[in-house]
Tab-separated table of C-alpha atoms in Angstrom:
chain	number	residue	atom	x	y	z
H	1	UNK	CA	47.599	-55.917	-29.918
H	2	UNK	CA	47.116	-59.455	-30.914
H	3	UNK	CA	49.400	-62.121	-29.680
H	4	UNK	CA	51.374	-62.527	-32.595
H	5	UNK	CA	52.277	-58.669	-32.430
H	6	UNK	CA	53.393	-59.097	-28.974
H	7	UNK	CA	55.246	-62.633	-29.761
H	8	UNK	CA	56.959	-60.158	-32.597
H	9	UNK	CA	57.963	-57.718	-29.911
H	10	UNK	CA	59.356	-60.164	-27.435
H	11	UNK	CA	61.429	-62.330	-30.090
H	12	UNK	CA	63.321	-58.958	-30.417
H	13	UNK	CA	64.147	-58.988	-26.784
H	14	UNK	CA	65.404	-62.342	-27.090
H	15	UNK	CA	67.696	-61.389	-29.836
H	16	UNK	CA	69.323	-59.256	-27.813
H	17	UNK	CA	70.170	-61.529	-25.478
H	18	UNK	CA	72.102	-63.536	-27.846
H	19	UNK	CA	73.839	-60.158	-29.429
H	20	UNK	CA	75.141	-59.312	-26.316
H	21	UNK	CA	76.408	-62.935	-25.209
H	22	UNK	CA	77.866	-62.752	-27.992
H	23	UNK	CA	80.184	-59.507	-27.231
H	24	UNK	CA	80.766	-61.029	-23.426
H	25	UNK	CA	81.476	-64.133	-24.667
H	26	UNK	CA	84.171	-62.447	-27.208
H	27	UNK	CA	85.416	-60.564	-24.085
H	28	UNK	CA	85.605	-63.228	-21.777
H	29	UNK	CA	88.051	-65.706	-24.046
H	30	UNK	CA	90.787	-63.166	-23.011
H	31	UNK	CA	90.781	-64.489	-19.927
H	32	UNK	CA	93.865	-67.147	-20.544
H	33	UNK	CA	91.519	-70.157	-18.584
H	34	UNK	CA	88.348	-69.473	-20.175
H	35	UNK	CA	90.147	-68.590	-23.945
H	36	UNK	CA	91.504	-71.887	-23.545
H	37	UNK	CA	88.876	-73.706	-22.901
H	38	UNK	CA	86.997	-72.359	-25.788
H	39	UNK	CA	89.674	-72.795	-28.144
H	40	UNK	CA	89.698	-76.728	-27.232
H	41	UNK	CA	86.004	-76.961	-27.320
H	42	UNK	CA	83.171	-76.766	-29.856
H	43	UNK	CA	81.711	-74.009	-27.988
H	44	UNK	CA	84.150	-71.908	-28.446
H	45	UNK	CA	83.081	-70.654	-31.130
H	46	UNK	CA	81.022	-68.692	-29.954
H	47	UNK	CA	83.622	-66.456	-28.554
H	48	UNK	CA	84.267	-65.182	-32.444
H	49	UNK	CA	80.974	-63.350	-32.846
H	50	UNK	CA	81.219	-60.723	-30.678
H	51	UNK	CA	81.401	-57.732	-33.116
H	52	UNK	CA	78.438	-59.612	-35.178
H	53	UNK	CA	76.029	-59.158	-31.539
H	54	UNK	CA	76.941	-55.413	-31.860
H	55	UNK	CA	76.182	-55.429	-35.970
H	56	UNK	CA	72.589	-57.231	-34.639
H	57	UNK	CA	72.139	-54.365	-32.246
H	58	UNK	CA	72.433	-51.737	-34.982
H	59	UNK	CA	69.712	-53.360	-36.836
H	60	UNK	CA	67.497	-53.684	-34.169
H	61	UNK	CA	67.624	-50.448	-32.827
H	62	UNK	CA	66.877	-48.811	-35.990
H	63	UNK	CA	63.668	-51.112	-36.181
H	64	UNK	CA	62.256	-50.513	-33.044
H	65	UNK	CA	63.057	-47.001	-32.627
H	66	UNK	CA	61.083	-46.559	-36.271
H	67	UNK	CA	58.362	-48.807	-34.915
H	68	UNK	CA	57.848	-46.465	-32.105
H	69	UNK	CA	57.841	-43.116	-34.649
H	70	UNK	CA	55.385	-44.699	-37.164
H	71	UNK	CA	53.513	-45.347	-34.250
H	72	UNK	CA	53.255	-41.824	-32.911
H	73	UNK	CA	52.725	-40.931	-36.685
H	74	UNK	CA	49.677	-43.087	-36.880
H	75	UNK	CA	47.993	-41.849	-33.487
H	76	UNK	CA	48.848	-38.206	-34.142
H	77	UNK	CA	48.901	-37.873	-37.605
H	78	UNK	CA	52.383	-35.484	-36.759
H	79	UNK	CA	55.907	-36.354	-35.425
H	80	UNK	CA	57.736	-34.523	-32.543
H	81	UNK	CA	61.505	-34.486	-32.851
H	82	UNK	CA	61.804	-32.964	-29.391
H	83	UNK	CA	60.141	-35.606	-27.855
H	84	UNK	CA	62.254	-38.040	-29.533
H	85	UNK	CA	65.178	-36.234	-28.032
H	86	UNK	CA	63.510	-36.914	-24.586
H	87	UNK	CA	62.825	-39.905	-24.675
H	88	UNK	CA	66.266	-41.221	-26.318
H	89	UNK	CA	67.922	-39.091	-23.974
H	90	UNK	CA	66.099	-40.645	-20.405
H	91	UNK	CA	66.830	-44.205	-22.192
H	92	UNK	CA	70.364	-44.169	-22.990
H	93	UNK	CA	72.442	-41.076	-20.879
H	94	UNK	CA	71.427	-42.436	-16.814
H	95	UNK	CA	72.938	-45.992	-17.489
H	96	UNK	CA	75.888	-44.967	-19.290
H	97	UNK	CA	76.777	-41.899	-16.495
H	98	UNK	CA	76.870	-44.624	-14.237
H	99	UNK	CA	78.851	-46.906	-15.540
H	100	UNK	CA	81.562	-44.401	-16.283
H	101	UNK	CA	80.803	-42.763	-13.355
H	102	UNK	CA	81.991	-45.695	-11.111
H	103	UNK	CA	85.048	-46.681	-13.823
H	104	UNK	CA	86.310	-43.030	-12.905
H	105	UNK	CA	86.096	-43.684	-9.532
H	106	UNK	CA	88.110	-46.870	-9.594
H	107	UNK	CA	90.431	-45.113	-12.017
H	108	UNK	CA	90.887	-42.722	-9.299
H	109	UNK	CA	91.479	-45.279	-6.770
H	110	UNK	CA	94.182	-46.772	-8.892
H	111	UNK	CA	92.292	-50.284	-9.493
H	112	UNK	CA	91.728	-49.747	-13.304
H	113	UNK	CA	92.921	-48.023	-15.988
H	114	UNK	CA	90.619	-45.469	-16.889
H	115	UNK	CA	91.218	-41.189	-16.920
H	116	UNK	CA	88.811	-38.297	-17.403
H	117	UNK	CA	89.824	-38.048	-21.003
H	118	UNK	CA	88.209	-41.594	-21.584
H	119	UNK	CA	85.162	-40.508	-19.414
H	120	UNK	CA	84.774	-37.216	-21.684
H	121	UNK	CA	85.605	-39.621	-24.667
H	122	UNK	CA	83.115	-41.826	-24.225
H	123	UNK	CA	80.016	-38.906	-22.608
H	124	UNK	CA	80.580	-37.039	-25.940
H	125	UNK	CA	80.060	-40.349	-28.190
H	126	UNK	CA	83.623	-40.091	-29.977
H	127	UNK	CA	84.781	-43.448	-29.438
H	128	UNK	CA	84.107	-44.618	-32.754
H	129	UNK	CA	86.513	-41.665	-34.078
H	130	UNK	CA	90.429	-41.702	-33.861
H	131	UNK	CA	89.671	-38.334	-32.441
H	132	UNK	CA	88.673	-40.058	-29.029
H	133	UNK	CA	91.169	-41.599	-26.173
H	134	UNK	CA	88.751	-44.201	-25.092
H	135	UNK	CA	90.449	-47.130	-23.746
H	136	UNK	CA	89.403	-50.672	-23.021
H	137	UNK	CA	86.669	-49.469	-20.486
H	138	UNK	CA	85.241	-47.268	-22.494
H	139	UNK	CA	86.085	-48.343	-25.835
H	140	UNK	CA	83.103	-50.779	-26.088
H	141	UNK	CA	81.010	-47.112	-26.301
H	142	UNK	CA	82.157	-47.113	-30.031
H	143	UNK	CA	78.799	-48.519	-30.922
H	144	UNK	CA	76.855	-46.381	-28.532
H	145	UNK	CA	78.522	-43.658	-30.180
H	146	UNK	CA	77.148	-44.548	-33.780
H	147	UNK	CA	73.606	-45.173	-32.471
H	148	UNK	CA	73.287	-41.857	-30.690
H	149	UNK	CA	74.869	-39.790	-33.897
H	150	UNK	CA	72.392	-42.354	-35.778
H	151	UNK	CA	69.430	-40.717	-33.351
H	152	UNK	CA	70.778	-37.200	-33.707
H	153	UNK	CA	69.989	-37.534	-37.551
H	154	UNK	CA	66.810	-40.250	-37.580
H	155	UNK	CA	63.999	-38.082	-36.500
H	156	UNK	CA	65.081	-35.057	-38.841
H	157	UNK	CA	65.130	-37.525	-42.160
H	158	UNK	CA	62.028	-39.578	-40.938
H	159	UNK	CA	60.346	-36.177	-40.411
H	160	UNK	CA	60.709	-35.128	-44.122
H	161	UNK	CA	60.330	-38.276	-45.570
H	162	UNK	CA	57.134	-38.977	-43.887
H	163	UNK	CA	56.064	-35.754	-43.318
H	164	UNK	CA	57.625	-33.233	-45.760
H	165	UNK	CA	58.627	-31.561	-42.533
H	166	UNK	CA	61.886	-29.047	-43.528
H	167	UNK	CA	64.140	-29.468	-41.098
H	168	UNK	CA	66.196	-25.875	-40.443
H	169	UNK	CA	69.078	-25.741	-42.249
H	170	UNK	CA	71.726	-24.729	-39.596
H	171	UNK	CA	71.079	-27.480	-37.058
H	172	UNK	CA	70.812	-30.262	-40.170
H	173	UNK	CA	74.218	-28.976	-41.173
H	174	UNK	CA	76.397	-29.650	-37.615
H	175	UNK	CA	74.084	-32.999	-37.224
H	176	UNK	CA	75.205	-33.876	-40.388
H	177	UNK	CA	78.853	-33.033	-39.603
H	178	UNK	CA	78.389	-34.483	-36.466
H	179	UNK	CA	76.967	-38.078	-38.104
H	180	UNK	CA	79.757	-37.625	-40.691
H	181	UNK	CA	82.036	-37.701	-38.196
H	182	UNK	CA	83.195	-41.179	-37.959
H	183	UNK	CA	83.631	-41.008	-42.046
H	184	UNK	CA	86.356	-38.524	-41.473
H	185	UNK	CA	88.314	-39.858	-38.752
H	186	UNK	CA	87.423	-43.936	-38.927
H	187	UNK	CA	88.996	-45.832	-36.976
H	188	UNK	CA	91.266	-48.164	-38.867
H	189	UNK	CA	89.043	-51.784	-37.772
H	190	UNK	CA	85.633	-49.967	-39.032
H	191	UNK	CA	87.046	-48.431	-41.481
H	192	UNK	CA	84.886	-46.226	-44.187
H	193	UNK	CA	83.038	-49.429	-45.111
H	194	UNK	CA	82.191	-50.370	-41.908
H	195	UNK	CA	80.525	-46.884	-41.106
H	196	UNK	CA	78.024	-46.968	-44.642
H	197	UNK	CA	77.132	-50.906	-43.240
H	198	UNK	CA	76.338	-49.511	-40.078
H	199	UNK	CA	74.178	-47.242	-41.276
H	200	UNK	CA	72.490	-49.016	-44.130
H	201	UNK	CA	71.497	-51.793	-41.089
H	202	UNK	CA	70.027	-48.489	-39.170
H	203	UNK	CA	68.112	-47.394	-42.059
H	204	UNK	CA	66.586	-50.943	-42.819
H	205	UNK	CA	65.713	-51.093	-39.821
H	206	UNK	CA	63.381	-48.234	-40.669
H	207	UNK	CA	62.632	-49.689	-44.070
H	208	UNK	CA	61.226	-53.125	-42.387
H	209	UNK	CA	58.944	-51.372	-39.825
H	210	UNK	CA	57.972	-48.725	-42.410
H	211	UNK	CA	56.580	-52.039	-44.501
H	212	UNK	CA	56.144	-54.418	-41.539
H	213	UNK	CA	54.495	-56.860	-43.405
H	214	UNK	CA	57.213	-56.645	-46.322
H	215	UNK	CA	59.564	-59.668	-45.422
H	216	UNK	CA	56.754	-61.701	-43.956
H	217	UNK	CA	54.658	-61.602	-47.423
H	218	UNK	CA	57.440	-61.875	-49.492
H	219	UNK	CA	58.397	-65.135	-47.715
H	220	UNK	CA	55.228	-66.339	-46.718
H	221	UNK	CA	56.279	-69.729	-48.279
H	222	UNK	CA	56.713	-71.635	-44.918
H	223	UNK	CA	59.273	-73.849	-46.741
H	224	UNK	CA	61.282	-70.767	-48.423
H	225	UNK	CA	61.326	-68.757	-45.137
H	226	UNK	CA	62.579	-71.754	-43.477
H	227	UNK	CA	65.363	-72.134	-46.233
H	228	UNK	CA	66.202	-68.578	-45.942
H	229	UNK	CA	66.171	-68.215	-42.419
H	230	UNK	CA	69.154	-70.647	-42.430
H	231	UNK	CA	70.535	-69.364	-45.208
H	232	UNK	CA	71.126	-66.138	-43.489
H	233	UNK	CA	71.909	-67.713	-40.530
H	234	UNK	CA	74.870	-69.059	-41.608
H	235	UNK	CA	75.836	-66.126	-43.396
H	236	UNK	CA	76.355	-64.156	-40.485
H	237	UNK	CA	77.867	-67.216	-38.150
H	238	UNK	CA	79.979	-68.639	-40.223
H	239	UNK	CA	82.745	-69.893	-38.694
H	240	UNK	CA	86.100	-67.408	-39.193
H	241	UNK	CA	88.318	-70.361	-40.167
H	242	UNK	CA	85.886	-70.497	-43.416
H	243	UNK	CA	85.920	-66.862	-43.612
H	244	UNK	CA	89.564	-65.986	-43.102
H	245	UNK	CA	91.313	-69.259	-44.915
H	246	UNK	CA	94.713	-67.334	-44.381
H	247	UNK	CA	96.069	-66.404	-40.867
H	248	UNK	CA	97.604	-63.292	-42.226
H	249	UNK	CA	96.494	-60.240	-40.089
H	250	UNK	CA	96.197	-58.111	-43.578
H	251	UNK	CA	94.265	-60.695	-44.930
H	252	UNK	CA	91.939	-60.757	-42.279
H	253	UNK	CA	91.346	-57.073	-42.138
H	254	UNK	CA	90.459	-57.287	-46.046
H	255	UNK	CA	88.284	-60.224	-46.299
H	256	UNK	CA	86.581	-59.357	-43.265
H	257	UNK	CA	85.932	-55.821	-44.537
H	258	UNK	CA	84.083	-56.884	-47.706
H	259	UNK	CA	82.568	-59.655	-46.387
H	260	UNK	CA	80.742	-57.406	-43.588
H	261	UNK	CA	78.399	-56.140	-46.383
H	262	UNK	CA	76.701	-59.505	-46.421
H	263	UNK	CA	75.558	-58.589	-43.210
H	264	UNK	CA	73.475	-55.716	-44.871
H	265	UNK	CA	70.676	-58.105	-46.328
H	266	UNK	CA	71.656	-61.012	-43.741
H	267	UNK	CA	71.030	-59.716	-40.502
H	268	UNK	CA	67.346	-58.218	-41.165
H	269	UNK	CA	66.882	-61.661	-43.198
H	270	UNK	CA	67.740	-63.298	-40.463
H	271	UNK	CA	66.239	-61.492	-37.229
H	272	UNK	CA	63.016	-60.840	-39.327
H	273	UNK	CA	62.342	-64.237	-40.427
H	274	UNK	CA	62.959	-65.631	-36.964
H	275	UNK	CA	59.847	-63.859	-35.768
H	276	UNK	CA	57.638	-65.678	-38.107
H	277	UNK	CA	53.942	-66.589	-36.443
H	278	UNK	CA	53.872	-69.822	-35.403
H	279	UNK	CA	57.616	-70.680	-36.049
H	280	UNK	CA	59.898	-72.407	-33.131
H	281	UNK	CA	62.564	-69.502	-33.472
H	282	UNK	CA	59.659	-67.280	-32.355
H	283	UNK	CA	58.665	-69.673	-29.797
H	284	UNK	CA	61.773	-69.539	-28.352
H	285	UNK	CA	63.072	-66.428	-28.245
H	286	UNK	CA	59.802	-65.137	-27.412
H	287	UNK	CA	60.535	-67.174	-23.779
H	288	UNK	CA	59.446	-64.724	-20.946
H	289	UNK	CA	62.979	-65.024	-19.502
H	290	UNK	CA	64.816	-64.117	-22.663
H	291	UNK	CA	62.394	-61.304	-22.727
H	292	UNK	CA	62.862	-59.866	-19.874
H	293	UNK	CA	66.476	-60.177	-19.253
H	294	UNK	CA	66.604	-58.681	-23.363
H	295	UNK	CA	65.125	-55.342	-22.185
H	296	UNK	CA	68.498	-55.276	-19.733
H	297	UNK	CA	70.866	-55.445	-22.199
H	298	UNK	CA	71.731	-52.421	-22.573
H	299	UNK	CA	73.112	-51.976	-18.936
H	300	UNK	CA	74.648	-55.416	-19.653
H	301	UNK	CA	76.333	-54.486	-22.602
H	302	UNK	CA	77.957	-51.789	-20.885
H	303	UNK	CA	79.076	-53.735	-17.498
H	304	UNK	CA	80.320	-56.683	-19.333
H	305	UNK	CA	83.255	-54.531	-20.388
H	306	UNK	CA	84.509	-53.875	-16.260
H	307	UNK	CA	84.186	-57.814	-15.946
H	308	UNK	CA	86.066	-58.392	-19.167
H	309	UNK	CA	89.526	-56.009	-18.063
H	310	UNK	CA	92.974	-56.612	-16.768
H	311	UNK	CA	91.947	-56.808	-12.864
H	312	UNK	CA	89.013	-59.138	-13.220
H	313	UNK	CA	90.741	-61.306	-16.058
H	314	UNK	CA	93.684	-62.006	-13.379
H	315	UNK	CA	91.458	-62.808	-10.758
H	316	UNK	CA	90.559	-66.373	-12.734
H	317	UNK	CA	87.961	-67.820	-14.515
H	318	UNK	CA	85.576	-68.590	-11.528
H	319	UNK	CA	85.923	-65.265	-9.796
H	320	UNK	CA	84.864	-63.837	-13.486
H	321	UNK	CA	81.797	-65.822	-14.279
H	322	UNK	CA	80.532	-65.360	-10.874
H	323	UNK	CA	80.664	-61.720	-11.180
H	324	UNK	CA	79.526	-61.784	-14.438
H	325	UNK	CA	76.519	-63.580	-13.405
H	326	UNK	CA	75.811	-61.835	-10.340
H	327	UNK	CA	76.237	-58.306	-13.123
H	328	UNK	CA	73.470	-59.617	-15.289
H	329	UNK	CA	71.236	-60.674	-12.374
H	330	UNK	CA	71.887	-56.866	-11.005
H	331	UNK	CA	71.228	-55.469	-14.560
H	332	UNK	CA	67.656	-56.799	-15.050
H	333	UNK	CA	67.084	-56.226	-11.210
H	334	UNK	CA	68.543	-52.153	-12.114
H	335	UNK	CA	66.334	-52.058	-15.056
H	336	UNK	CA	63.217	-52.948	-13.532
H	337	UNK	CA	63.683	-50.807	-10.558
H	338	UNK	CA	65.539	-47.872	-11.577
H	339	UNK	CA	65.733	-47.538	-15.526
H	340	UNK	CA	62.468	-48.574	-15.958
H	341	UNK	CA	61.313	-45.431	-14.165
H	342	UNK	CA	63.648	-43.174	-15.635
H	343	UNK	CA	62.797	-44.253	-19.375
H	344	UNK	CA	58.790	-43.768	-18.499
H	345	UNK	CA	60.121	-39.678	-16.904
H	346	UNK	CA	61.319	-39.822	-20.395
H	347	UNK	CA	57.991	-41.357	-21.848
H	348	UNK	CA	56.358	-38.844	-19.904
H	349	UNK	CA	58.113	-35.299	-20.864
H	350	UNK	CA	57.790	-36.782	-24.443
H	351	UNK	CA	54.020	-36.504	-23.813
H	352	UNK	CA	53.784	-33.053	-22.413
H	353	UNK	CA	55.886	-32.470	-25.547
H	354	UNK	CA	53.513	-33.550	-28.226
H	355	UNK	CA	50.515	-31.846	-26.206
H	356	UNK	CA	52.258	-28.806	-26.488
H	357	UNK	CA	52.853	-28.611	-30.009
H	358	UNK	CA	49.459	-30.015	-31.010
H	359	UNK	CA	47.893	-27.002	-28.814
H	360	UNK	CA	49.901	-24.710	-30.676
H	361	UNK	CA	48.947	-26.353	-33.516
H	362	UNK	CA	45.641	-25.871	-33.123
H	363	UNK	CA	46.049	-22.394	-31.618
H	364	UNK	CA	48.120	-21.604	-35.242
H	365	UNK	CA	44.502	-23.312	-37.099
H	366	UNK	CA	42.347	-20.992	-35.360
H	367	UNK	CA	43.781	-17.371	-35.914
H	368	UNK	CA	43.177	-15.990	-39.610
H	369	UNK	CA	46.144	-16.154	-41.921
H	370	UNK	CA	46.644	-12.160	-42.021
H	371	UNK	CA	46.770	-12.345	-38.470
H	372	UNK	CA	49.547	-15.155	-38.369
H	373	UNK	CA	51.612	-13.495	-41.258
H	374	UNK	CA	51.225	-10.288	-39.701
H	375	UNK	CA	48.569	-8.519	-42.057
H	376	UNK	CA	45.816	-6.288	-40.094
């Protein structure tokens, strides 16, 4: 892998690092002494893109997670949907037992606000359905819930697509009705719209590693790129007083509805183009520290949201960024001690996987077709 390829990698790591300060920066301005002293300063701002980090996320994780299959596709000339399975399942299920693990412990010790119908909520990935009682600590699982129904149906669809695999009609049905899910029952701030631009950023996420050289050719143009870097930029940070000119609630709801489909061609644009060889954006979120602490997100995105409740919040602003710092710093330490292991256990069943079905494969290849259909 040249350098560039593993500067491309990296820069992803380092956008999600700014996706998810993003969401704990959202989180954090409800603490009264920290919302106020974003609303009086400049940086504020900040604190009104938290539901853009999670739209970044989407996008992301249907890039990388295609990446990976093409990859497998192009060393084994096949595709494994069990080992998919495996290795999503080592990734995502340890970190998030856990958390909600230890929020139903506190719940039972009184200190938050959290019952086993949340915990069940959130372990089945409903939270993104009005079927769901979620609550704040688990309510931030809304977008973990769309990814893993997202993963449920990927490796099916990329399957046939790729490999005129037929997937079996009986489990495509309930994963279908299963994905479809939050369609039926939205929940009235994604709404119907929200749930098609969800899953149009998961699916070109697939389209730009399918053709990874797509955006980069098309805006090889240093000078364009540049333009159109910051042109997407904007698009997805502009500020919500030029969004929303009203301060009706209704209004806000509407506008920001429709205008979420910018996001569709903005965010790729956007996270792409920043990855440029040879470009500062690359440069810098290609730091090794942004990189690292990036591949701990995902336990950070789910942490953030204990820090961010009722108890912490009254506890004051310094109490909160302490522990919120000292959370990040024991997220990347977790990661590379504990989830780092688990995800390779996942890695390495996905292996013994694929070496199963390419020996029976092979085994299938060598008997004589009147023998396999049954004909002697």
């Amino acid at each position: 892998m040249t350098q560039a390829q593993l500067g491309r990698f990296a820069f992803i790591d380092g956008w999600r690092v700014l996706a998810v300060a993003c969401v704990i920066f959202a989180h954090a301005s409800l603490t009264p002494q920290i919302g106020d002293f974003l609303r009086n300063h400049s940086i504020g701002i900040v604190s009104e893109y938290g539901e853009v980090g999670v739209f970044i996320f989407f996008f992301i994780s249907g890039y990388v997670v295609s990446t990976t299959c093409f990859k497998e596709v192009g060393a084994r000339s096949n595709f494994s949907t069990q080992a998919f399975y495996a290795r999503r399942a080592f990734r995502i299920i340890p970190p998030l037992m856990l958390y909600l693990l230890t929020c139903l412990l506190l719940g039972k010790l009184n200190y938050i606000d959290f019952s086993f119908t949340n915990f069940a909520s959130s372990s089945l990935y409903l939270c993104n359905t009005t079927i769901a009682d979620c609550g704040w600590y688990s309510g931030h699982t809304w977008s973990l819930a769309f990814e893993e129904q997202f993963y449920l149906l990927f490796p099916i669809i990329f399957s046939y697509i790729e490999l005129r695999k037929k997937p079996r009609f009986f489990p495509l049905i309930i994963i279908i009705a299963i994905t479809s899910m939050p369609l039926v029952f939205s929940v009235f701030w994604i709404g119907k719209t929200g749930f098609f631009i969800i899953h149009l950023l998961f699916w070109l996420g697939y389209f730009s590693a399918k053709h990874p050289h797509g955006v980069y050719g098309f805006f090889k143009d240093d000078r364009f790129g540049s333009i159109v870097l910051i042109a997407s930029t904007l698009a997805v940070f502009l500020p919500t007083s030029i969004i929303f000119p009203s301060t009706d609630y209704d209004t806000h709801l509407i506008i920001g509805k429709y205008y979420k489909f910018i996001y569709i061609l903005a965010i790729p644009l956007m996270v792409l183009l920043s990855g440029r060889t040879g470009s500062i954006s690359l440069r810098i979120l290609s730091n090794n520290f942004l990189s690292h602490l990036g591949r701990a997100t995902y336990s950070i995105y789910l942490w953030q949201q204990l820090l961010t409740g009722s108890p912490i919040r009254e506890s004051g602003a310094r109490v909160q960024i302490f522990l919120i710092v000292a959370m990040i710093f024991l997220c990347s330490i977790m990661y590379d001690t504990v989830e780092i292991r688990l995800t390779q256990l996942g890695i390495n069943i996905s292996s013994r996987i694929k070496r199963r079905e390419d020996l029976s494969d092979i085994t299938k290849k060598d008997v004589p077709i009147g023998i396999q259909s049954g004909v002697g």
